[in-house]
PDB file of C-alpha atoms and ligand atoms in Angstrom:
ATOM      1  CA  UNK J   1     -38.836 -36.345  -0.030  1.00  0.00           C
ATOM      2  CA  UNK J   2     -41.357 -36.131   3.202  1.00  0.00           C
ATOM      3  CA  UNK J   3     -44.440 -38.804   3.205  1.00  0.00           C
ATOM      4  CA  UNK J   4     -47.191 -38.484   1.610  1.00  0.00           C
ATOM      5  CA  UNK J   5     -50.105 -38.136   3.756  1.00  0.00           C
ATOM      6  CA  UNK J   6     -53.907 -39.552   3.135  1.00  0.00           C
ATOM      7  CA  UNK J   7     -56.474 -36.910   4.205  1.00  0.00           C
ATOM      8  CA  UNK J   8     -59.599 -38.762   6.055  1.00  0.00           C
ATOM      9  CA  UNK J   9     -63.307 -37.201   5.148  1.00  0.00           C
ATOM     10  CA  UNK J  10     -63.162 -34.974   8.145  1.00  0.00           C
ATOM     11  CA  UNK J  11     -59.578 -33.456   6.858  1.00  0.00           C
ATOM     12  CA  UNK J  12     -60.923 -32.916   2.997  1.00  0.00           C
ATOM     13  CA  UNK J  13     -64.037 -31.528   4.401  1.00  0.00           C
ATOM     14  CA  UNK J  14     -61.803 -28.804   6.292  1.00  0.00           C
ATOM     15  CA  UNK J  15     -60.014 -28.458   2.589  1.00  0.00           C
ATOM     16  CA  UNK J  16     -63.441 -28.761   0.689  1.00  0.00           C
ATOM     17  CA  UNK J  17     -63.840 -25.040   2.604  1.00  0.00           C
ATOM     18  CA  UNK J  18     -60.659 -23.683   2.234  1.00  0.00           C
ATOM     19  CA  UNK J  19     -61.017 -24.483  -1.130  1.00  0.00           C
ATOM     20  CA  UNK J  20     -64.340 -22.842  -1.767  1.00  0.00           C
ATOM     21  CA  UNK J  21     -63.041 -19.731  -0.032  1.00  0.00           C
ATOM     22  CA  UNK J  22     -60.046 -19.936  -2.863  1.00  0.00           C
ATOM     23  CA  UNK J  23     -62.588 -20.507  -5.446  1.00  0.00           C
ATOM     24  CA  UNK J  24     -64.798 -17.555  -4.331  1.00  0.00           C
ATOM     25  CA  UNK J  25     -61.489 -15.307  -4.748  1.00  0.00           C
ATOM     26  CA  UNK J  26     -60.866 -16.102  -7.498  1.00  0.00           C
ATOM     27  CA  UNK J  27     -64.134 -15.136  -9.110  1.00  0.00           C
ATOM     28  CA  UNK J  28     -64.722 -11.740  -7.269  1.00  0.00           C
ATOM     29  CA  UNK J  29     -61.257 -10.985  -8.720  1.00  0.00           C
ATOM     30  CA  UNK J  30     -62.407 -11.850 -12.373  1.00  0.00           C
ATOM     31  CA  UNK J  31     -65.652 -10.213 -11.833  1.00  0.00           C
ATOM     32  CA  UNK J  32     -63.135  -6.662 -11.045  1.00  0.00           C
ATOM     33  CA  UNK J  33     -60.246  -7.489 -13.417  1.00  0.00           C
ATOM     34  CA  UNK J  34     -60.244  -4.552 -15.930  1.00  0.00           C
ATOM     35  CA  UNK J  35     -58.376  -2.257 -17.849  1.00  0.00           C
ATOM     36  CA  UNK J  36     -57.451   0.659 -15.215  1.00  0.00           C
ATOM     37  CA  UNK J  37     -57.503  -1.461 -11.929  1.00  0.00           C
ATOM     38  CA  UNK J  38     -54.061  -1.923  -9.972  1.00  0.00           C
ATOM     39  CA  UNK J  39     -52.712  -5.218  -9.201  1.00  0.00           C
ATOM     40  CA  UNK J  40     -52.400  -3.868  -5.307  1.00  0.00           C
ATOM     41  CA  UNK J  41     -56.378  -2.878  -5.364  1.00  0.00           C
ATOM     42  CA  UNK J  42     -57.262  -6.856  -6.678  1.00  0.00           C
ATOM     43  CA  UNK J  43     -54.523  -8.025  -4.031  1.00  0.00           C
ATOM     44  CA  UNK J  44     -56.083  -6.144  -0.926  1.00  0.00           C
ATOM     45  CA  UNK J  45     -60.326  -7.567  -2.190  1.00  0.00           C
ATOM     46  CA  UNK J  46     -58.667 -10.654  -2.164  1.00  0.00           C
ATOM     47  CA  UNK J  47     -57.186 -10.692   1.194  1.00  0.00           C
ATOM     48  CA  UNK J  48     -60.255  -9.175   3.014  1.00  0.00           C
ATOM     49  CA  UNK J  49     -62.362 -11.696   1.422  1.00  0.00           C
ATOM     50  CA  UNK J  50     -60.350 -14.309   2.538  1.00  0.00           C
ATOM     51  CA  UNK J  51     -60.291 -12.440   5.724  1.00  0.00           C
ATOM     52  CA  UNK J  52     -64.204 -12.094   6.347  1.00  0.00           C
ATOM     53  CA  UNK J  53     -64.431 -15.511   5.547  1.00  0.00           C
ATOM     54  CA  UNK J  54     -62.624 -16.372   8.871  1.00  0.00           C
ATOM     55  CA  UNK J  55     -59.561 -17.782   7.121  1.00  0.00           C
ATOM     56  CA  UNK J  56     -55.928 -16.587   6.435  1.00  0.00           C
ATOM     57  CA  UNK J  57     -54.035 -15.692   2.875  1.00  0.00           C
ATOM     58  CA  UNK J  58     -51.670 -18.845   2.878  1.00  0.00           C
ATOM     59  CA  UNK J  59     -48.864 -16.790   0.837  1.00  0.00           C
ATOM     60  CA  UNK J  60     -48.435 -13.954   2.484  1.00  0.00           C
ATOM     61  CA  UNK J  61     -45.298 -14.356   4.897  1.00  0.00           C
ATOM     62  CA  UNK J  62     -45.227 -18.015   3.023  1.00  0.00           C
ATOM     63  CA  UNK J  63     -40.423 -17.179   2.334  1.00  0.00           C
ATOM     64  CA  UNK J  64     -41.611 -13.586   3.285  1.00  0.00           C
ATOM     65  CA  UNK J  65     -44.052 -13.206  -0.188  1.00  0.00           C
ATOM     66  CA  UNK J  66     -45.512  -9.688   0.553  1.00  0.00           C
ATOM     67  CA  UNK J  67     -49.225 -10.109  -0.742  1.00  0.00           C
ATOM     68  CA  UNK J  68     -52.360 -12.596  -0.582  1.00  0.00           C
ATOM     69  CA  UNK J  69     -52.195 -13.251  -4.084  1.00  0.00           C
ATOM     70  CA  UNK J  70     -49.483 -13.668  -6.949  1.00  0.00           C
ATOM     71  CA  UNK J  71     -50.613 -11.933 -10.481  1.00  0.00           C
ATOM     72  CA  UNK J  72     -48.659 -12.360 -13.095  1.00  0.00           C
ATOM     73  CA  UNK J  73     -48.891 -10.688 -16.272  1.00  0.00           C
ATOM     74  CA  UNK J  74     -47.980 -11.798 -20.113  1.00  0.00           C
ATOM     75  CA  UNK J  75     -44.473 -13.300 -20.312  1.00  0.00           C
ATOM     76  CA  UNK J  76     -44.668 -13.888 -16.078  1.00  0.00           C
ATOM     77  CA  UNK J  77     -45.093 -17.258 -15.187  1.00  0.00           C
ATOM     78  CA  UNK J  78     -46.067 -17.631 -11.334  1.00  0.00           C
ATOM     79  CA  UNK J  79     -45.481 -15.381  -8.546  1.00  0.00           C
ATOM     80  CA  UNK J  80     -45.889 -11.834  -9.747  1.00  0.00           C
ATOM     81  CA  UNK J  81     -46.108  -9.579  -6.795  1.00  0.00           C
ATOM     82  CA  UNK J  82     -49.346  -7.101  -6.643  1.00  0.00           C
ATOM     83  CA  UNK J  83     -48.297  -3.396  -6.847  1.00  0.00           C
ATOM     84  CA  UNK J  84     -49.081  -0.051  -8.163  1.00  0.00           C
ATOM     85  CA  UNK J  85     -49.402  -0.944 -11.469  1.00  0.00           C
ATOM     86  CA  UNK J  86     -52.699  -1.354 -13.465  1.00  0.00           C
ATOM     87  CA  UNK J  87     -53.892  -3.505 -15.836  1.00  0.00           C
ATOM     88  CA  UNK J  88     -54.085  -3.108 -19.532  1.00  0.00           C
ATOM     89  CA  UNK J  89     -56.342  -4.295 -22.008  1.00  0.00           C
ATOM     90  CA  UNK J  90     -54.648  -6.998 -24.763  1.00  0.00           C
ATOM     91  CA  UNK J  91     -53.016  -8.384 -21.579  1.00  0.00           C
ATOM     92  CA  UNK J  92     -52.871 -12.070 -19.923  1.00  0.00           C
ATOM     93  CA  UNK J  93     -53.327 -12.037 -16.557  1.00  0.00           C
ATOM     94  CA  UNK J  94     -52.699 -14.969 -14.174  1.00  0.00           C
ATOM     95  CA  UNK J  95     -54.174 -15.064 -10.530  1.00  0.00           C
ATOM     96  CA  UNK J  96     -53.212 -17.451  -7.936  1.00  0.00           C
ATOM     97  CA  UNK J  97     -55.064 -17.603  -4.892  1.00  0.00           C
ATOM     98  CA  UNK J  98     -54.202 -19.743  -1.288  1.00  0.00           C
ATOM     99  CA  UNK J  99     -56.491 -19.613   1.918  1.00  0.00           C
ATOM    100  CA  UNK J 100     -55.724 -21.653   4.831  1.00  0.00           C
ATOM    101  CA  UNK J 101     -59.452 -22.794   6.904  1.00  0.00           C
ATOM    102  CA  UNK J 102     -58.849 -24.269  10.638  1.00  0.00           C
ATOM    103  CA  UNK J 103     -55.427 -25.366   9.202  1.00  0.00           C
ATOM    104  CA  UNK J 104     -56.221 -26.733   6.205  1.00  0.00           C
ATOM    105  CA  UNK J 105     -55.268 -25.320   2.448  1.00  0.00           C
ATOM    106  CA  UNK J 106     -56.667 -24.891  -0.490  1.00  0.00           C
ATOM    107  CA  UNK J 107     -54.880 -23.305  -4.206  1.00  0.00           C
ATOM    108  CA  UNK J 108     -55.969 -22.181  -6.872  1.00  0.00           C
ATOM    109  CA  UNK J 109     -55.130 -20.489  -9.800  1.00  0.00           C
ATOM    110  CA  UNK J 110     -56.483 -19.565 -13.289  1.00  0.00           C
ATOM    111  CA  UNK J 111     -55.731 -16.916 -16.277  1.00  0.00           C
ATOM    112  CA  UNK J 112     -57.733 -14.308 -17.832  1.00  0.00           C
ATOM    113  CA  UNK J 113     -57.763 -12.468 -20.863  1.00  0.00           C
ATOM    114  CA  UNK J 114     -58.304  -8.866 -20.610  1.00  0.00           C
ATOM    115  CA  UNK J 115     -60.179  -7.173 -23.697  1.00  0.00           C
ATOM    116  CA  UNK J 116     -59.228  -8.512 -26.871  1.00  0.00           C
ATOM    117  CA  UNK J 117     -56.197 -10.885 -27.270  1.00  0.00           C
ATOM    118  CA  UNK J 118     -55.122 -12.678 -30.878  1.00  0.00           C
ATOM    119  CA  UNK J 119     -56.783 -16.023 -31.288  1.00  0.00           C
ATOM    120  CA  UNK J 120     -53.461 -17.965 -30.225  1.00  0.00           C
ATOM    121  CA  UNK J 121     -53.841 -16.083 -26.716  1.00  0.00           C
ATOM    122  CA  UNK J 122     -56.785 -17.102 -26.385  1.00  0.00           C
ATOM    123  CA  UNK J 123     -56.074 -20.613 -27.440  1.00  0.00           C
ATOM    124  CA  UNK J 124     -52.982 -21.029 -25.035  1.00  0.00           C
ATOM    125  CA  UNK J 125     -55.607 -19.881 -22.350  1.00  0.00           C
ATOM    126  CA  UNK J 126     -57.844 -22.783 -23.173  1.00  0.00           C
ATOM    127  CA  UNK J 127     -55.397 -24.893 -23.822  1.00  0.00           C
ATOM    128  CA  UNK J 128     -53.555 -24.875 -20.315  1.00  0.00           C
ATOM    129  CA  UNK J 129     -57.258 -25.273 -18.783  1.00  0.00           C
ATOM    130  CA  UNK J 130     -57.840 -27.799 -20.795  1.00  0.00           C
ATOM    131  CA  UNK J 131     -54.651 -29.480 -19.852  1.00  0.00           C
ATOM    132  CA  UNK J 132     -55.691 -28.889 -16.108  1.00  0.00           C
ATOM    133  CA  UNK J 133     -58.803 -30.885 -16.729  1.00  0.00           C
ATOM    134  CA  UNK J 134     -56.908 -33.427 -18.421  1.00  0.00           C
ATOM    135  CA  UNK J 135     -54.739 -34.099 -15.347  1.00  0.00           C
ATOM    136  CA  UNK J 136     -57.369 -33.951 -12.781  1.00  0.00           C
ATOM    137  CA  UNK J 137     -59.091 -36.471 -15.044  1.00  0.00           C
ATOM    138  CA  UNK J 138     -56.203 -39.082 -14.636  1.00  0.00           C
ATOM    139  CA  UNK J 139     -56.335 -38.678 -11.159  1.00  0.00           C
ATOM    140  CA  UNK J 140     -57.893 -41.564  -9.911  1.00  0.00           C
ATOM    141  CA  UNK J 141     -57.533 -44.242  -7.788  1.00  0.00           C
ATOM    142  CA  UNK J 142     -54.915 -47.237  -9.017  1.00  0.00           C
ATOM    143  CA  UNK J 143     -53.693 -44.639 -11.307  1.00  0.00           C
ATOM    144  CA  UNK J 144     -50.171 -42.877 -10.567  1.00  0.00           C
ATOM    145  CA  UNK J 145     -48.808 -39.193 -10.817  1.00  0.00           C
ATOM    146  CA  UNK J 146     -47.427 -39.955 -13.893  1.00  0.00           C
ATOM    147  CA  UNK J 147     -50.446 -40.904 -15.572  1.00  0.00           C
ATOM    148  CA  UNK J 148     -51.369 -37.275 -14.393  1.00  0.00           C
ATOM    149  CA  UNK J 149     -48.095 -35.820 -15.722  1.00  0.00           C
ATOM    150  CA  UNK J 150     -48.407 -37.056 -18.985  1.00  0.00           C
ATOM    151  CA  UNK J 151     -51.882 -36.296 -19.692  1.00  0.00           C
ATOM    152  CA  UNK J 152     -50.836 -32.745 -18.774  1.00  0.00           C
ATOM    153  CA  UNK J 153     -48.075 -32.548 -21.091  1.00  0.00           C
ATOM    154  CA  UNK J 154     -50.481 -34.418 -24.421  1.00  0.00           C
ATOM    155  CA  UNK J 155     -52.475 -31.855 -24.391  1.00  0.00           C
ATOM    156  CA  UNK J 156     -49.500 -29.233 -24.071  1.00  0.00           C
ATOM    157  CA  UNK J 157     -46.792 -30.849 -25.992  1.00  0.00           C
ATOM    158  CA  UNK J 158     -48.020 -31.756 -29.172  1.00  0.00           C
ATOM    159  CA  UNK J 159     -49.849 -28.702 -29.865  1.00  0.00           C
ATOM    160  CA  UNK J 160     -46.642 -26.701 -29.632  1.00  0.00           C
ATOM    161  CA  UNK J 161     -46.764 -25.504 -26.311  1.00  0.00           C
ATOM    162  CA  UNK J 162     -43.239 -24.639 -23.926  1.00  0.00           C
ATOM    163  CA  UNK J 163     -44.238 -26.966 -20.844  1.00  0.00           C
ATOM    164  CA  UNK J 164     -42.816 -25.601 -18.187  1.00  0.00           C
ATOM    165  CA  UNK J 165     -40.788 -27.884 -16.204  1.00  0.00           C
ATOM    166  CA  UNK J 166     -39.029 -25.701 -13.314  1.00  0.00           C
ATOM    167  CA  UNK J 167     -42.357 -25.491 -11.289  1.00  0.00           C
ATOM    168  CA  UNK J 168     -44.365 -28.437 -10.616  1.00  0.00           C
ATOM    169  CA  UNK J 169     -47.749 -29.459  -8.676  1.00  0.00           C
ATOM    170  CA  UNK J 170     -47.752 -30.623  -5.204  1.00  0.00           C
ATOM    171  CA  UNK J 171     -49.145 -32.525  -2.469  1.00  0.00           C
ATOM    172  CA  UNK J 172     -51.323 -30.109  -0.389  1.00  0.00           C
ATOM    173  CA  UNK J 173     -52.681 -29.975   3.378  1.00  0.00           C
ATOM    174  CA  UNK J 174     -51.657 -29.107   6.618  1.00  0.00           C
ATOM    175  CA  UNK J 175     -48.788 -27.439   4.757  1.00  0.00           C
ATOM    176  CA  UNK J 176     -49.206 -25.813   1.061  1.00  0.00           C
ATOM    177  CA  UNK J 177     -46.664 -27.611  -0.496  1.00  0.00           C
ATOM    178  CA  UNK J 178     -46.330 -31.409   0.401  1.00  0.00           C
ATOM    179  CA  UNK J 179     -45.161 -34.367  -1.374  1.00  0.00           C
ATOM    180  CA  UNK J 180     -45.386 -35.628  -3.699  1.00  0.00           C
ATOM    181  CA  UNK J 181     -44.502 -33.486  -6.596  1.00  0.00           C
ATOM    182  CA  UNK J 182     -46.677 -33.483  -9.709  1.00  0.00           C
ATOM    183  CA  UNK J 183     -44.804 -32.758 -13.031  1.00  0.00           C
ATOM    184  CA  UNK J 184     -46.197 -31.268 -15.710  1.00  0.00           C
ATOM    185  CA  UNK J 185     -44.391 -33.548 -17.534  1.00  0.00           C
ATOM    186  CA  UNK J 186     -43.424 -37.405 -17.948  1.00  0.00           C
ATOM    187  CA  UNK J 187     -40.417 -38.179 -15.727  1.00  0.00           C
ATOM    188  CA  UNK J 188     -39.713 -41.809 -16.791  1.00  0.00           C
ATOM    189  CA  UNK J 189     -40.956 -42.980 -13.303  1.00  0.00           C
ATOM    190  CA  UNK J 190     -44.578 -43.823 -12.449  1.00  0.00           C
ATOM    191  CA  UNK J 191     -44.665 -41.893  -9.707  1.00  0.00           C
ATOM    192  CA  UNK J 192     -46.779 -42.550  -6.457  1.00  0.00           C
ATOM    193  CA  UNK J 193     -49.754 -44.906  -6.826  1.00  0.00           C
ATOM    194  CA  UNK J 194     -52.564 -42.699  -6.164  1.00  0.00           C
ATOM    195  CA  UNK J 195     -54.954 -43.937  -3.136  1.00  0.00           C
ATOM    196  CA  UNK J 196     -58.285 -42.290  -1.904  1.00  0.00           C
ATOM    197  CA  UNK J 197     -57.798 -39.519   0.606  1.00  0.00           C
ATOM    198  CA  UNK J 198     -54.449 -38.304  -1.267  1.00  0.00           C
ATOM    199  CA  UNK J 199     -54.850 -34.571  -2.084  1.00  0.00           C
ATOM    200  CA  UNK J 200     -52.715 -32.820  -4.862  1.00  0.00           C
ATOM    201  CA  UNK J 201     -52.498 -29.414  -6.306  1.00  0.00           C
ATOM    202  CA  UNK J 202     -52.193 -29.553 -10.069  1.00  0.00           C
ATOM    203  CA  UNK J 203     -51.254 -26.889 -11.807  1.00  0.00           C
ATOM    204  CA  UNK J 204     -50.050 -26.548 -15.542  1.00  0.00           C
ATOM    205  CA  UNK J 205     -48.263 -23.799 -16.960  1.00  0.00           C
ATOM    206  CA  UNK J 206     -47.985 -23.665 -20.679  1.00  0.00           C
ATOM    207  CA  UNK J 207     -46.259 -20.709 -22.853  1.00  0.00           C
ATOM    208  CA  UNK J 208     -46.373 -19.462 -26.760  1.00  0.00           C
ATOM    209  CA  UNK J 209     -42.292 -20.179 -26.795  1.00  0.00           C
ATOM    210  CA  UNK J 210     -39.641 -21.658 -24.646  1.00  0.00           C
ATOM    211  CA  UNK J 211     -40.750 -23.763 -20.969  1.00  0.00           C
ATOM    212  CA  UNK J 212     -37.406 -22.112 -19.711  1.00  0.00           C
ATOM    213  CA  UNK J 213     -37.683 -19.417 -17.104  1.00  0.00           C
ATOM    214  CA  UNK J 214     -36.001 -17.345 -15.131  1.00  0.00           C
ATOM    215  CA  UNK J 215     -36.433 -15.160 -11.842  1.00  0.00           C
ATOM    216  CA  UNK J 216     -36.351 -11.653 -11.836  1.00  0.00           C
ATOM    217  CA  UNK J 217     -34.193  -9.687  -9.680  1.00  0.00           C
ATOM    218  CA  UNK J 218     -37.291  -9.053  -7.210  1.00  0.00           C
ATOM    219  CA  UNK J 219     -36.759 -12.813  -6.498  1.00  0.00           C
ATOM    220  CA  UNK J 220     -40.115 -13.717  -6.859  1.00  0.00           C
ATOM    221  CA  UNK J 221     -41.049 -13.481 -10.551  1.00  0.00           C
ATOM    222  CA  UNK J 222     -41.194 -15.904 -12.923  1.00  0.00           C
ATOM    223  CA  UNK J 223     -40.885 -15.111 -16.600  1.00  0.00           C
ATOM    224  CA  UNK J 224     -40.606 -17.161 -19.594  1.00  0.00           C
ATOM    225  CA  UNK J 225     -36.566 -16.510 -20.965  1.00  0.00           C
ATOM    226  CA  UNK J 226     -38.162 -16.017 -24.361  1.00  0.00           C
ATOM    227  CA  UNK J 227     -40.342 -13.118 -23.415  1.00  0.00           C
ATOM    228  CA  UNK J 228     -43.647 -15.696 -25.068  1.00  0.00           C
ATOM    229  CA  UNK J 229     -46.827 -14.953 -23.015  1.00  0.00           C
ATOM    230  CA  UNK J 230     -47.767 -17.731 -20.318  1.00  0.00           C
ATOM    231  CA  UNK J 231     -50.894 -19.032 -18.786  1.00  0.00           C
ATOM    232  CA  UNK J 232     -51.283 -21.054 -15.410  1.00  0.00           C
ATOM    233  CA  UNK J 233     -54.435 -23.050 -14.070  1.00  0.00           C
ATOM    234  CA  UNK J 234     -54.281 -24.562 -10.590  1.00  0.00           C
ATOM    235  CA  UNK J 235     -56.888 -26.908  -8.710  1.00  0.00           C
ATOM    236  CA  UNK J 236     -56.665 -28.246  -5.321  1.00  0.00           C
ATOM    237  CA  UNK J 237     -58.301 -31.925  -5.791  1.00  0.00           C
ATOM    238  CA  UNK J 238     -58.435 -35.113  -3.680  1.00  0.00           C
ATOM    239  CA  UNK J 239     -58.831 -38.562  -4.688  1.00  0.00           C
ATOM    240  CA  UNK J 240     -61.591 -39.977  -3.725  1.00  0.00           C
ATOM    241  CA  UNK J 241     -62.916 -43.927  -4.562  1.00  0.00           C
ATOM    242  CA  UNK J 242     -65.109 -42.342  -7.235  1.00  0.00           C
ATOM    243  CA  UNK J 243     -62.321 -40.217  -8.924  1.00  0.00           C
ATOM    244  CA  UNK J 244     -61.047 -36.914  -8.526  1.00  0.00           C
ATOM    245  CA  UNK J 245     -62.983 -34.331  -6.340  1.00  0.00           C
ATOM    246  CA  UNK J 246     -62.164 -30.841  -7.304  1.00  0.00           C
ATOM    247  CA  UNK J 247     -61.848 -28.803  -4.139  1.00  0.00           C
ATOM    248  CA  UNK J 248     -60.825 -25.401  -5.479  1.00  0.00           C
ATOM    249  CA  UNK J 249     -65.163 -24.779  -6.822  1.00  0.00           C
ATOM    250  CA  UNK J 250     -67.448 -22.809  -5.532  1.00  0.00           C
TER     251      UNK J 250
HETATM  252  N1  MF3 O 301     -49.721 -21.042  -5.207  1.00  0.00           N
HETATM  253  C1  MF3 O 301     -48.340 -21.267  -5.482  1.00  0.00           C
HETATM  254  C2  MF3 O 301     -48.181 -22.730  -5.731  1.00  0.00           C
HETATM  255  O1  MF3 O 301     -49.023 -23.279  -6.322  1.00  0.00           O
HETATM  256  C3  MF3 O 301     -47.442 -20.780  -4.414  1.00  0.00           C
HETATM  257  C4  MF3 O 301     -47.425 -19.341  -4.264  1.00  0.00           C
HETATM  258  S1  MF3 O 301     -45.879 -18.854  -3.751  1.00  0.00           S
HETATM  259  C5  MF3 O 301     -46.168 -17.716  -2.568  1.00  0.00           C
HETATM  260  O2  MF3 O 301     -47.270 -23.381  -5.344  1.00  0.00           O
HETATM  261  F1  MF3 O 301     -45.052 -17.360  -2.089  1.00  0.00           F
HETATM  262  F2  MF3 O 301     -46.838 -16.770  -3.066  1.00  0.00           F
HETATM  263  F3  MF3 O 301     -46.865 -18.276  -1.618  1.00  0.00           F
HETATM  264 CO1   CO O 302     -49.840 -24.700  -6.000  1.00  0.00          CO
END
């Protein structure tokens, strides 16, 4: 495992904007996510906002990924690949967004409904946000990443949840993915003591079913081996002495 790097003000102020620019994607995607709209058309307002904003899309060319954002629908996971294909009503829709400002990243990620979804979509939704919050919230100073791990998986766990455990959270900075890693899930290990200026993408991902996944032959897509729907919430954050500072907000 690589070190672990502490950002200094100057550093998370560089972050603070590439994750506002993240955070601003993401919410002129929700505000055109709708029945009829391809994946492609979301992929492309997402990259020339990011664009016009003087930044660049961290994931394209990121192991040759082909777009600015990953969407993944239903039983996907992460890292759906924009195409032709539109969006339905009744479906889940998960949008993860990365920008990189004068070097600096910032990822995000959150799910949407689309029209009307049974109540225990819509709870999984709120749920995996909820667990999101829940790990930020354990992310401060003194504490470790696997106070943040397991706070994640109480609120996913006992309600029923799969917890995925193939994909993880991450340090984040200079590069997208740094150390260390951030499990949705307790390890046995405390983890890294967490220290003010450490910056961390968390990022839960809770399903209806099984946490197993697989890829799909694209080599990109994950999907849940069950076929259960899935639902993903990212925020950059950094530790600050007061707490966690969300980075990812607009
Ligand atoms: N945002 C994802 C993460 O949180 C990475 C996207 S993979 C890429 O780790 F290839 F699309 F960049
Ligand atoms: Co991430």
């Amino acid at each position: 495992m690589s070190i672990v790097t502490r950002k200094s003000p100057r550093e998370i102020d560089l972050m603070r904007r590439a994750g506002r620019i993240v955070a601003e994607v993401l919410a002129l995607v929700e505000s055109e996510l709708r029945p009829g709209i391809s994946t492609a058309a979301l992929d492309e307002m997402a990259e020339r906002h990011i664009r016009d904003a003087g930044a660049t899309p961290s994931f394209k060319g990121y192991y040759d990924y082909p777009a600015s954002l990953c969407i993944s629908i239903d039983d996907e996971v992460v890292h759906g690949i924009p195409g032709e294909r539109q969006v339905r009503g009744g479906q889940v829709v998960s949008i993860d967004a990365g920008a990189i400002w004068q070097g600096y990243h910032g990822d995000a990620a959150r799910t949407f409904v689309v029209g009307d979804v049974p109540d225990p979509v819509r709870q999984l939704v709120d749920d995996t946000r909820l667990g999101l919050m829940a790990g930020i919230a354990a992310a401060r100073p003194g504490a470790h990443i696997g106070d943040i791990s397991a706070a994640v998986e109480a609120i996913g766990a006992p309600a029923g949840y799969g917890v995925v455990r193939q994909y993880v959270g991450h340090g984040i900075g200079t590069r997208m993915h740094e150390a260390p890693q951030v499990p949705n899930y307790t390890t046995g290990q405390r983890g890294l003591k967490l220290v003010p200026g450490i910056c961390l993408a968390i990022e839960p991902m809770f399903t209806l079913g099984t946490w197993e996944c697989d890829v799909r032959p694209d080599g990109w897509t994950v999907v849940t081996r069950d076929g259960s729907l899935a639902a993903h919430f990212e925020h950059t954050i950094a530790i600050t002495e007061d707490g966690p500072e969300i980075l990812t907000s607009v």
